[in-house]
Short mmCIF file of C-alpha atoms in Angstrom, two decimals:
data_model
loop_
_atom_site.label_atom_id
_atom_site.label_comp_id
_atom_site.label_asym_id
_atom_site.label_seq_id
_atom_site.Cartn_x
_atom_site.Cartn_y
_atom_site.Cartn_z
CA MET A 1 72.88 70.71 -27.86
CA SER A 2 71.52 67.28 -26.95
CA ALA A 3 71.22 65.77 -30.44
CA THR A 4 72.96 62.46 -31.01
CA MET A 5 74.24 60.91 -34.23
CA ALA A 6 75.32 57.45 -35.29
CA ILE A 7 77.65 57.13 -38.29
CA LEU A 8 77.25 53.71 -39.90
CA THR A 9 79.78 52.44 -42.44
CA ILE A 10 80.26 49.13 -44.24
CA GLY A 11 84.05 48.94 -44.42
CA VAL A 12 86.95 51.16 -43.43
CA VAL A 13 86.06 54.84 -43.84
CA PRO A 14 88.10 57.89 -42.72
CA VAL A 15 85.40 59.24 -40.41
CA SER A 16 87.97 61.64 -38.94
CA GLU A 17 87.68 63.58 -42.20
CA VAL A 18 84.05 64.53 -41.57
CA LEU A 19 84.11 64.89 -37.78
CA PRO A 20 85.32 68.53 -37.82
CA LEU A 21 82.27 69.46 -39.90
CA LEU A 22 79.94 67.74 -37.46
CA THR A 23 81.52 68.86 -34.21
CA GLU A 24 80.78 72.47 -35.06
CA HIS A 25 77.23 71.62 -33.97
CA ILE A 26 77.52 68.55 -31.76
CA ARG A 27 80.09 67.29 -29.27
CA GLU A 28 82.24 64.41 -30.45
CA ASP A 29 81.09 62.30 -27.49
CA GLN A 30 77.55 62.53 -28.90
CA ILE A 31 78.66 60.84 -32.14
CA THR A 32 79.00 57.06 -32.38
CA HIS A 33 80.74 55.31 -35.30
CA ILE A 34 79.80 51.73 -36.12
CA SER A 35 81.49 49.81 -38.95
CA LEU A 36 79.86 46.60 -40.13
CA LEU A 37 83.04 45.03 -41.54
CA GLY A 38 85.78 47.55 -40.83
CA LYS A 39 87.11 45.85 -37.69
CA MET A 40 86.85 42.28 -39.00
CA ASN A 41 89.74 40.43 -40.57
CA ARG A 42 89.48 39.31 -44.18
CA ALA A 43 88.88 35.63 -43.35
CA ASP A 44 85.93 36.45 -41.08
CA VAL A 45 84.48 38.83 -43.66
CA MET A 46 84.61 36.19 -46.36
CA GLU A 47 83.15 33.57 -44.05
CA GLY A 48 80.10 35.70 -43.34
CA TYR A 49 79.72 37.86 -46.45
CA ALA A 50 81.24 36.04 -49.42
CA PRO A 51 78.98 36.38 -52.48
CA GLU A 52 77.00 33.35 -53.58
CA PRO A 53 76.93 32.54 -57.32
CA GLY A 54 74.69 35.05 -59.08
CA GLU A 55 74.49 37.48 -56.14
CA GLU A 56 75.09 41.18 -56.63
CA ARG A 57 78.36 42.37 -55.12
CA LEU A 58 79.72 45.41 -53.33
CA LEU A 59 83.36 46.45 -53.30
CA VAL A 60 84.45 47.26 -49.73
CA LEU A 61 87.74 48.46 -48.21
CA LEU A 62 88.92 46.31 -45.29
CA ASN A 63 91.39 47.11 -42.51
CA ASP A 64 94.24 45.48 -44.46
CA ASN A 65 93.90 48.44 -46.87
CA GLN A 66 92.66 46.17 -49.66
CA PHE A 67 89.27 46.02 -51.37
CA VAL A 68 87.13 42.90 -51.37
CA GLU A 69 83.88 41.92 -53.08
CA VAL A 70 81.08 41.01 -50.68
CA SER A 71 77.46 39.98 -51.07
CA ARG A 72 75.11 42.93 -51.45
CA PRO A 73 72.06 41.04 -50.02
CA LYS A 74 74.00 39.86 -46.95
CA VAL A 75 75.40 43.34 -46.29
CA GLU A 76 72.00 44.98 -46.72
CA LEU A 77 70.40 42.51 -44.32
CA SER A 78 73.05 43.13 -41.67
CA LEU A 79 72.97 46.90 -42.13
CA GLN A 80 69.22 47.01 -41.67
CA ALA A 81 69.57 44.98 -38.46
CA VAL A 82 72.14 47.48 -37.15
CA ILE A 83 69.91 50.41 -38.15
CA GLU A 84 67.02 48.90 -36.19
CA VAL A 85 69.21 48.58 -33.08
CA LEU A 86 70.41 52.18 -33.41
CA ASP A 87 66.87 53.37 -34.11
CA ASN A 88 65.77 51.91 -30.77
CA GLN A 89 68.59 53.69 -28.94
CA SER A 90 67.10 57.16 -29.51
CA TYR A 91 69.66 58.53 -31.97
CA ASP A 92 68.37 61.64 -33.73
CA VAL A 93 70.31 61.09 -36.95
CA ILE A 94 71.80 57.95 -38.51
CA LEU A 95 74.30 58.82 -41.23
CA LEU A 96 74.99 55.91 -43.57
CA LEU A 97 78.40 56.74 -45.06
CA ASN A 98 78.55 54.59 -48.15
CA THR A 99 79.26 55.05 -51.85
CA PHE A 100 76.81 52.41 -53.10
CA LYS A 101 73.06 52.65 -53.48
CA LEU A 102 71.48 50.31 -50.95
CA ARG A 103 67.95 48.96 -50.95
CA SER A 104 65.24 49.00 -48.30
CA MET A 105 67.14 50.82 -45.55
CA VAL A 106 64.53 52.12 -43.09
CA ALA A 107 64.60 53.95 -39.76
CA ARG A 108 61.31 54.57 -38.01
CA ASN A 109 62.40 57.10 -35.39
CA ALA A 110 65.77 58.57 -36.38
CA MET A 111 66.40 60.59 -39.52
CA LEU A 112 68.30 58.25 -41.86
CA LEU A 113 70.69 59.99 -44.27
CA GLU A 114 71.81 57.94 -47.27
CA PRO A 115 74.38 59.74 -49.45
CA GLN A 116 73.34 57.87 -52.59
CA ARG A 117 69.87 59.39 -52.37
CA ILE A 118 71.22 62.84 -51.58
CA ILE A 119 74.48 63.37 -53.47
CA PRO A 120 73.48 62.78 -57.14
CA PRO A 121 70.63 65.35 -57.19
CA LEU A 122 72.68 67.77 -55.10
CA VAL A 123 75.67 67.57 -57.43
CA ALA A 124 73.37 67.81 -60.46
CA SER A 125 71.96 71.08 -59.13
CA ILE A 126 75.44 72.46 -58.34
CA VAL A 127 77.06 71.64 -61.70
CA GLU A 128 74.15 72.52 -63.98
CA GLY A 129 75.55 73.46 -67.37
CA HIS A 130 78.99 72.04 -66.67
CA GLN A 131 80.70 68.81 -67.70
CA VAL A 132 81.51 66.56 -64.75
CA GLY A 133 84.59 64.37 -64.42
CA VAL A 134 84.45 61.71 -61.71
CA LEU A 135 87.47 60.15 -60.01
CA VAL A 136 87.09 56.76 -58.38
CA PRO A 137 89.71 54.53 -56.72
CA VAL A 138 89.12 51.20 -58.48
CA GLU A 139 87.65 49.99 -61.77
CA GLY A 140 85.25 47.64 -59.98
CA ILE A 141 82.83 50.42 -59.04
CA LEU A 142 82.53 52.02 -62.48
CA ASN A 143 79.29 50.20 -63.37
CA ALA A 144 77.67 51.46 -60.17
CA GLN A 145 78.94 54.96 -60.95
CA GLN A 146 77.30 55.00 -64.35
CA GLU A 147 73.96 54.11 -62.78
CA LYS A 148 74.45 56.66 -60.01
CA TRP A 149 74.99 59.69 -62.25
CA GLN A 150 72.19 59.05 -64.74
CA MET A 151 70.41 62.24 -63.71
CA LEU A 152 73.25 64.45 -64.93
CA PRO A 153 72.33 66.17 -68.22
CA THR A 154 75.51 64.83 -69.85
CA SER A 155 77.27 61.62 -68.94
CA PRO A 156 80.38 62.24 -66.83
CA TYR A 157 83.89 61.21 -67.79
CA TYR A 158 85.73 58.82 -65.45
CA ALA A 159 89.30 58.30 -64.33
CA LEU A 160 90.94 56.01 -61.79
CA ALA A 161 93.16 57.16 -58.94
CA ASN A 162 93.53 55.06 -55.79
CA PRO A 163 94.33 57.38 -52.85
CA ASN A 164 95.57 54.45 -50.78
CA LEU A 165 98.09 53.21 -53.35
CA ASP A 166 98.77 55.90 -55.96
CA THR A 167 100.95 58.99 -55.65
CA ASP A 168 99.69 62.57 -55.55
CA GLN A 169 101.07 63.02 -59.05
CA HIS A 170 98.97 60.12 -60.30
CA LEU A 171 95.88 61.78 -58.82
CA ILE A 172 96.75 65.06 -60.53
CA SER A 173 97.39 63.25 -63.83
CA ALA A 174 94.03 61.46 -63.58
CA GLY A 175 92.27 64.78 -62.94
CA SER A 176 94.15 66.40 -65.81
CA SER A 177 93.04 63.63 -68.18
CA LEU A 178 89.41 64.45 -67.34
CA LEU A 179 89.96 68.13 -68.09
CA GLU A 180 91.53 67.19 -71.42
CA GLN A 181 88.34 65.29 -72.28
CA GLY A 182 86.28 68.40 -71.57
CA ALA A 183 85.37 68.21 -67.87
CA ASP A 184 85.28 71.53 -66.01
CA VAL A 185 84.12 70.23 -62.59
CA LEU A 186 85.63 67.22 -60.81
CA VAL A 187 83.96 64.96 -58.26
CA LEU A 188 85.96 62.76 -55.88
CA ASP A 189 83.39 60.05 -55.33
CA SER A 190 84.79 57.63 -52.80
CA LEU A 191 85.06 57.66 -49.03
CA SER A 192 88.76 56.88 -49.54
CA TYR A 193 89.39 60.44 -50.70
CA HIS A 194 90.22 63.09 -48.10
CA GLN A 195 89.91 66.87 -48.10
CA ARG A 196 93.68 66.90 -48.75
CA HIS A 197 93.06 65.27 -52.14
CA ARG A 198 90.41 67.84 -53.02
CA ASP A 199 92.71 70.72 -52.05
CA LEU A 200 95.59 69.17 -54.01
CA LEU A 201 93.54 68.96 -57.21
CA GLN A 202 92.05 72.43 -56.87
CA LYS A 203 95.50 73.96 -56.44
CA ALA A 204 97.19 71.94 -59.18
CA LEU A 205 94.45 72.14 -61.80
CA ASP A 206 92.61 75.36 -60.87
CA VAL A 207 89.22 73.69 -61.22
CA PRO A 208 86.26 73.22 -58.83
CA VAL A 209 86.46 69.87 -57.02
CA LEU A 210 83.58 68.37 -55.03
CA LEU A 211 84.19 65.77 -52.34
CA SER A 212 81.07 63.66 -51.86
CA ASN A 213 81.60 62.76 -48.20
CA VAL A 214 82.06 66.43 -47.28
CA LEU A 215 78.81 67.35 -49.04
CA VAL A 216 76.80 64.85 -47.04
CA ALA A 217 78.57 65.76 -43.79
CA ARG A 218 77.69 69.42 -44.27
CA LEU A 219 74.06 68.47 -44.82
CA ALA A 220 74.09 66.32 -41.69
CA ALA A 221 75.65 69.19 -39.75
CA GLU A 222 72.81 71.48 -40.81
CA LEU A 223 70.30 69.02 -39.37
CA LEU A 224 72.09 69.18 -36.02
CA CYS A 225 71.88 72.97 -35.75
#
């Protein structure tokens, strides 16, 4: 198999979680991971990407294991520049691993996969007739979540559980609170969540749990077959 893939992330993302799904169809040395901000220190990130007054913001995890708000327009401009470089390097697929909906991302040669265009309709088709509960790591992304899941027939319930800071029991308690509200399917919708967290919830709560980064990785893997 000669296909090549570039995985593009904004901040720190556990790419190792999705690699096993991809390497069933492509060798690991044919996959390149580029992080826009993930290898930069906080001071450099804020120097280049601090939001201006009135600018829309994105919440991004840095390599100090802390989230930071950055300028959406500046990030989008830089991401598109990186995509254009990758697009000229003959990659077959560019996978943009990101939990926010970005604007005007374009690749002319490679197939560009954006989870925020793929995951909401996919989840909506999977959970038809069921009440969704969504777990997210921090309160700062709840507004974006409410916009993201508008296509669901009923508005999801939300709970907070930070996989980088909270205990497993806190995650289970957060999931349980969603079930008590009436949810019967849970979605872990952050790249901070691992397959371990999904398995933990499924075992503890006996409920279907979807992990958004795994869904998009499986789709990408199918394109590499």
